mmCIF file of C-alpha atoms in Angstrom:
data_model
loop_
_atom_site.group_PDB
_atom_site.id
_atom_site.type_symbol
_atom_site.label_atom_id
_atom_site.label_comp_id
_atom_site.label_asym_id
_atom_site.label_seq_id
_atom_site.Cartn_x
_atom_site.Cartn_y
_atom_site.Cartn_z
ATOM 1 C CA UNK L 605 5.036 -17.947 0.362
ATOM 2 C CA UNK L 606 6.199 -14.704 1.946
ATOM 3 C CA UNK L 607 7.996 -11.607 0.691
ATOM 4 C CA UNK L 608 10.962 -9.967 2.386
ATOM 5 C CA UNK L 609 12.169 -6.461 1.569
ATOM 6 C CA UNK L 610 15.721 -5.590 2.633
ATOM 7 C CA UNK L 611 16.760 -1.991 2.137
ATOM 8 C CA UNK L 612 18.812 1.001 3.133
ATOM 9 C CA UNK L 613 18.506 4.768 2.827
ATOM 10 C CA UNK L 614 20.768 6.434 0.242
ATOM 11 C CA UNK L 615 22.443 9.681 1.401
ATOM 12 C CA UNK L 616 21.091 9.214 4.927
ATOM 13 C CA UNK L 617 24.219 10.900 6.311
ATOM 14 C CA UNK L 618 23.078 14.219 4.804
ATOM 15 C CA UNK L 619 20.135 14.469 7.183
ATOM 16 C CA UNK L 620 19.345 13.909 10.827
ATOM 17 C CA UNK L 621 17.769 10.447 11.083
ATOM 18 C CA UNK L 622 14.593 11.952 12.521
ATOM 19 C CA UNK L 623 13.846 13.666 9.184
ATOM 20 C CA UNK L 624 13.263 10.368 7.379
ATOM 21 C CA UNK L 625 12.998 7.835 10.223
ATOM 22 C CA UNK L 626 9.674 9.192 11.495
ATOM 23 C CA UNK L 627 8.175 8.996 7.989
ATOM 24 C CA UNK L 628 9.372 5.409 7.494
ATOM 25 C CA UNK L 629 8.315 4.274 10.977
ATOM 26 C CA UNK L 630 4.912 5.895 10.602
ATOM 27 C CA UNK L 631 4.301 4.038 7.323
ATOM 28 C CA UNK L 632 5.662 0.688 8.538
ATOM 29 C CA UNK L 633 3.654 0.990 11.748
ATOM 30 C CA UNK L 634 0.493 0.848 9.647
ATOM 31 C CA UNK L 635 1.702 -2.298 7.848
ATOM 32 C CA UNK L 636 2.534 -4.496 10.831
ATOM 33 C CA UNK L 637 4.278 -4.850 14.182
ATOM 34 C CA UNK L 638 7.942 -4.375 14.983
ATOM 35 C CA UNK L 639 10.120 -6.415 15.285
ATOM 36 C CA UNK L 640 8.106 -9.380 13.955
ATOM 37 C CA UNK L 641 6.987 -7.710 10.691
ATOM 38 C CA UNK L 642 9.556 -4.947 10.270
ATOM 39 C CA UNK L 643 12.766 -3.695 11.794
ATOM 40 C CA UNK L 644 15.126 -0.740 11.334
ATOM 41 C CA UNK L 645 18.732 -1.470 12.284
ATOM 42 C CA UNK L 646 22.311 -0.221 11.837
ATOM 43 C CA UNK L 647 20.951 3.288 11.670
ATOM 44 C CA UNK L 648 19.656 3.308 8.102
ATOM 45 C CA UNK L 649 18.925 -0.295 7.090
ATOM 46 C CA UNK L 650 15.579 -2.029 7.352
ATOM 47 C CA UNK L 651 13.861 -5.343 6.730
ATOM 48 C CA UNK L 652 10.155 -5.958 6.182
ATOM 49 C CA UNK L 653 8.081 -9.136 6.082
ATOM 50 C CA UNK L 654 4.936 -8.902 3.960
ATOM 51 C CA UNK L 655 2.870 -10.809 1.405
ATOM 52 C CA UNK L 656 4.050 -11.270 -2.194
ATOM 53 C CA UNK L 657 0.939 -9.381 -3.342
ATOM 54 C CA UNK L 658 1.869 -6.282 -1.348
ATOM 55 C CA UNK L 659 5.653 -6.374 -1.753
ATOM 56 C CA UNK L 660 6.168 -4.265 -4.874
ATOM 57 C CA UNK L 661 3.553 -1.629 -4.058
ATOM 58 C CA UNK L 662 5.061 -1.363 -0.566
ATOM 59 C CA UNK L 663 8.566 -0.923 -2.014
ATOM 60 C CA UNK L 664 7.371 1.788 -4.418
ATOM 61 C CA UNK L 665 5.443 3.505 -1.628
ATOM 62 C CA UNK L 666 8.573 3.531 0.562
ATOM 63 C CA UNK L 667 10.586 4.936 -2.345
ATOM 64 C CA UNK L 668 8.018 7.700 -2.853
ATOM 65 C CA UNK L 669 7.939 8.555 0.861
ATOM 66 C CA UNK L 670 11.734 8.751 1.136
ATOM 67 C CA UNK L 671 12.117 10.686 -2.125
ATOM 68 C CA UNK L 672 9.662 13.270 -0.826
ATOM 69 C CA UNK L 673 12.720 14.488 1.118
ATOM 70 C CA UNK L 674 15.190 16.226 -1.200
ATOM 71 C CA UNK L 675 18.336 14.247 -2.159
ATOM 72 C CA UNK L 676 17.253 11.085 -0.337
ATOM 73 C CA UNK L 677 16.529 7.762 -2.014
ATOM 74 C CA UNK L 678 16.269 4.132 -1.019
ATOM 75 C CA UNK L 679 17.788 0.866 -2.240
ATOM 76 C CA UNK L 680 15.696 -2.329 -1.848
ATOM 77 C CA UNK L 681 15.930 -6.020 -2.660
ATOM 78 C CA UNK L 682 12.703 -8.043 -2.675
ATOM 79 C CA UNK L 683 12.816 -11.801 -2.126
ATOM 80 C CA UNK L 684 9.849 -14.137 -2.551
ATOM 81 C CA UNK L 685 9.928 -17.659 -1.166
ATOM 82 C CA UNK L 686 9.455 -19.769 1.918
ATOM 83 C CA UNK L 687 9.785 -18.976 5.599
ATOM 84 C CA UNK L 688 11.296 -21.944 7.437
ATOM 85 C CA UNK L 689 12.153 -20.315 10.766
ATOM 86 C CA UNK L 690 10.325 -17.541 12.609
ATOM 87 C CA UNK L 691 12.597 -15.786 15.093
ATOM 88 C CA UNK L 692 11.812 -13.129 17.668
ATOM 89 C CA UNK L 693 12.393 -10.489 14.988
ATOM 90 C CA UNK L 694 12.222 -10.353 11.205
ATOM 91 C CA UNK L 695 16.026 -10.080 10.971
ATOM 92 C CA UNK L 696 16.418 -13.325 12.951
ATOM 93 C CA UNK L 697 13.945 -15.317 10.839
ATOM 94 C CA UNK L 698 14.987 -17.446 7.871
ATOM 95 C CA UNK L 699 13.874 -19.146 4.673
ATOM 96 C CA UNK L 700 14.421 -18.788 0.932
ATOM 97 C CA UNK L 701 12.575 -15.443 0.875
ATOM 98 C CA UNK L 702 15.028 -13.996 3.422
ATOM 99 C CA UNK L 703 18.066 -15.428 1.645
ATOM 100 C CA UNK L 704 16.954 -14.170 -1.771
ATOM 101 C CA UNK L 705 16.169 -10.702 -0.451
ATOM 102 C CA UNK L 706 19.505 -10.396 1.356
ATOM 103 C CA UNK L 707 21.557 -11.666 -1.572
ATOM 104 C CA UNK L 708 19.971 -9.443 -4.214
ATOM 105 C CA UNK L 709 20.175 -6.448 -1.866
ATOM 106 C CA UNK L 710 23.935 -6.982 -1.446
ATOM 107 C CA UNK L 711 24.435 -6.750 -5.235
ATOM 108 C CA UNK L 712 22.427 -3.560 -5.841
ATOM 109 C CA UNK L 713 25.155 -1.014 -5.134
ATOM 110 C CA UNK L 714 27.561 -2.724 -7.531
ATOM 111 C CA UNK L 715 24.828 -3.021 -10.173
ATOM 112 C CA UNK L 716 23.960 0.672 -9.659
ATOM 113 C CA UNK L 717 20.337 -0.347 -9.164
ATOM 114 C CA UNK L 718 17.918 0.804 -6.489
ATOM 115 C CA UNK L 719 15.322 -1.967 -6.762
ATOM 116 C CA UNK L 720 15.369 -5.634 -7.791
ATOM 117 C CA UNK L 721 13.439 -8.827 -7.090
ATOM 118 C CA UNK L 722 14.186 -12.553 -6.852
ATOM 119 C CA UNK L 723 11.306 -15.022 -7.039
ATOM 120 C CA UNK L 724 13.268 -18.234 -7.538
ATOM 121 C CA UNK L 725 12.053 -18.565 -11.131
ATOM 122 C CA UNK L 726 14.809 -17.294 -13.422
ATOM 123 C CA UNK L 727 12.577 -16.503 -16.410
ATOM 124 C CA UNK L 728 10.190 -14.456 -14.258
ATOM 125 C CA UNK L 729 13.094 -12.741 -12.506
ATOM 126 C CA UNK L 730 14.652 -11.662 -15.806
ATOM 127 C CA UNK L 731 11.408 -10.148 -17.084
ATOM 128 C CA UNK L 732 10.366 -8.500 -13.815
ATOM 129 C CA UNK L 733 13.813 -7.002 -13.258
ATOM 130 C CA UNK L 734 13.897 -5.635 -16.791
ATOM 131 C CA UNK L 735 10.544 -3.964 -16.107
ATOM 132 C CA UNK L 736 11.862 -2.581 -12.808
ATOM 133 C CA UNK L 737 15.024 -1.299 -14.486
ATOM 134 C CA UNK L 738 12.946 0.551 -17.077
ATOM 135 C CA UNK L 739 10.661 1.978 -14.380
ATOM 136 C CA UNK L 740 13.653 3.139 -12.319
ATOM 137 C CA UNK L 741 14.578 5.368 -15.263
ATOM 138 C CA UNK L 742 11.817 7.716 -14.159
ATOM 139 C CA UNK L 743 11.274 6.673 -10.515
ATOM 140 C CA UNK L 744 14.883 7.503 -9.601
ATOM 141 C CA UNK L 745 14.294 10.965 -11.077
ATOM 142 C CA UNK L 746 11.087 11.762 -9.187
ATOM 143 C CA UNK L 747 11.119 15.273 -7.751
ATOM 144 C CA UNK L 748 9.936 15.716 -4.168
ATOM 145 C CA UNK L 749 6.583 16.910 -5.571
ATOM 146 C CA UNK L 750 6.235 13.876 -7.872
ATOM 147 C CA UNK L 751 7.213 11.517 -5.054
ATOM 148 C CA UNK L 752 4.611 13.070 -2.765
ATOM 149 C CA UNK L 753 1.949 12.620 -5.447
ATOM 150 C CA UNK L 754 2.836 8.935 -5.953
ATOM 151 C CA UNK L 755 2.779 8.353 -2.206
ATOM 152 C CA UNK L 756 -0.664 9.940 -1.846
ATOM 153 C CA UNK L 757 -2.062 7.987 -4.801
ATOM 154 C CA UNK L 758 -0.789 4.625 -3.537
ATOM 155 C CA UNK L 759 -1.988 5.354 0.003
ATOM 156 C CA UNK L 760 -5.504 6.276 -1.193
ATOM 157 C CA UNK L 761 -6.037 4.619 -4.589
ATOM 158 C CA UNK L 762 -9.794 5.264 -4.439
ATOM 159 C CA UNK L 763 -9.389 9.038 -3.943
ATOM 160 C CA UNK L 764 -10.349 11.249 -6.880
ATOM 161 C CA UNK L 765 -7.988 13.871 -8.281
ATOM 162 C CA UNK L 766 -10.276 16.534 -6.827
ATOM 163 C CA UNK L 767 -10.008 15.004 -3.345
ATOM 164 C CA UNK L 768 -6.208 14.963 -3.640
ATOM 165 C CA UNK L 769 -6.304 18.575 -4.861
ATOM 166 C CA UNK L 770 -8.422 19.590 -1.858
ATOM 167 C CA UNK L 771 -5.997 17.851 0.506
ATOM 168 C CA UNK L 772 -2.995 19.647 -1.016
ATOM 169 C CA UNK L 773 -4.895 22.913 -1.511
ATOM 170 C CA UNK L 774 -4.073 23.034 -5.217
ATOM 171 C CA UNK L 775 -6.135 22.869 -8.408
ATOM 172 C CA UNK L 776 -7.296 19.556 -9.859
ATOM 173 C CA UNK L 777 -5.435 20.399 -13.075
ATOM 174 C CA UNK L 778 -2.201 20.675 -11.042
ATOM 175 C CA UNK L 779 -2.799 17.187 -9.618
ATOM 176 C CA UNK L 780 -3.290 15.853 -13.148
ATOM 177 C CA UNK L 781 -0.023 17.447 -14.307
ATOM 178 C CA UNK L 782 1.916 16.116 -11.332
ATOM 179 C CA UNK L 783 0.592 12.601 -11.908
ATOM 180 C CA UNK L 784 1.694 12.803 -15.546
ATOM 181 C CA UNK L 785 5.171 13.992 -14.576
ATOM 182 C CA UNK L 786 5.468 11.158 -12.035
ATOM 183 C CA UNK L 787 4.394 8.654 -14.757
ATOM 184 C CA UNK L 788 1.778 7.326 -12.369
ATOM 185 C CA UNK L 789 0.028 5.506 -15.201
ATOM 186 C CA UNK L 790 3.180 3.430 -15.783
ATOM 187 C CA UNK L 791 3.583 2.757 -12.053
ATOM 188 C CA UNK L 792 0.056 1.326 -11.957
ATOM 189 C CA UNK L 793 0.717 -0.692 -15.134
ATOM 190 C CA UNK L 794 3.874 -2.110 -13.532
ATOM 191 C CA UNK L 795 1.992 -3.120 -10.381
ATOM 192 C CA UNK L 796 -0.753 -4.768 -12.455
ATOM 193 C CA UNK L 797 1.864 -6.666 -14.499
ATOM 194 C CA UNK L 798 3.629 -7.820 -11.329
ATOM 195 C CA UNK L 799 0.405 -9.039 -9.712
ATOM 196 C CA UNK L 800 -0.584 -10.868 -12.888
ATOM 197 C CA UNK L 801 2.778 -12.664 -12.918
ATOM 198 C CA UNK L 802 2.453 -13.656 -9.260
ATOM 199 C CA UNK L 803 -0.219 -16.167 -10.243
ATOM 200 C CA UNK L 804 2.480 -18.193 -12.015
ATOM 201 C CA UNK L 805 5.135 -18.030 -9.280
ATOM 202 C CA UNK L 806 5.390 -20.832 -6.730
ATOM 203 C CA UNK L 807 7.385 -20.930 -3.510
#
């Protein structure tokens, strides 16, 4: 089973591509090789191949990175499933994971949603997407400061608040406040819930 993330940048026309593209490419470059594992195309759309275990945390990390730039956001559809054809690039490969990701992504704008998932198991999809919808209530409203804090925490989950404070040259109490405002505890709960449910999802 693989996971495919299909996405695009919201409000990308307000900025020069270099302002967000370098951030996205830098992150994706650490996750795999282009174009076999990830690809950016049509200016502001992208597709990523990853594992089901990493898919949601990767999507939230990308959201946090993009939202660290004022007025930008990202829309993503995650599909879990099989991979039946491996092309020269991720966008030319195929399988149920690719089809599910592409189809759910195409519905997001109309649904006014920025993140959704399809696993192929309707009962799991309903529950996971309800959880995502509730989480988007605060994730869509992250300030640039909150988004930066989420990004740092997901990138270095073992780092203490003091280490993060030293990196940002702020007080530890300020880190604590920013994490609270970002609802980081709920983000981690959501990721734990997702990973627990993965055990019951089959390709």
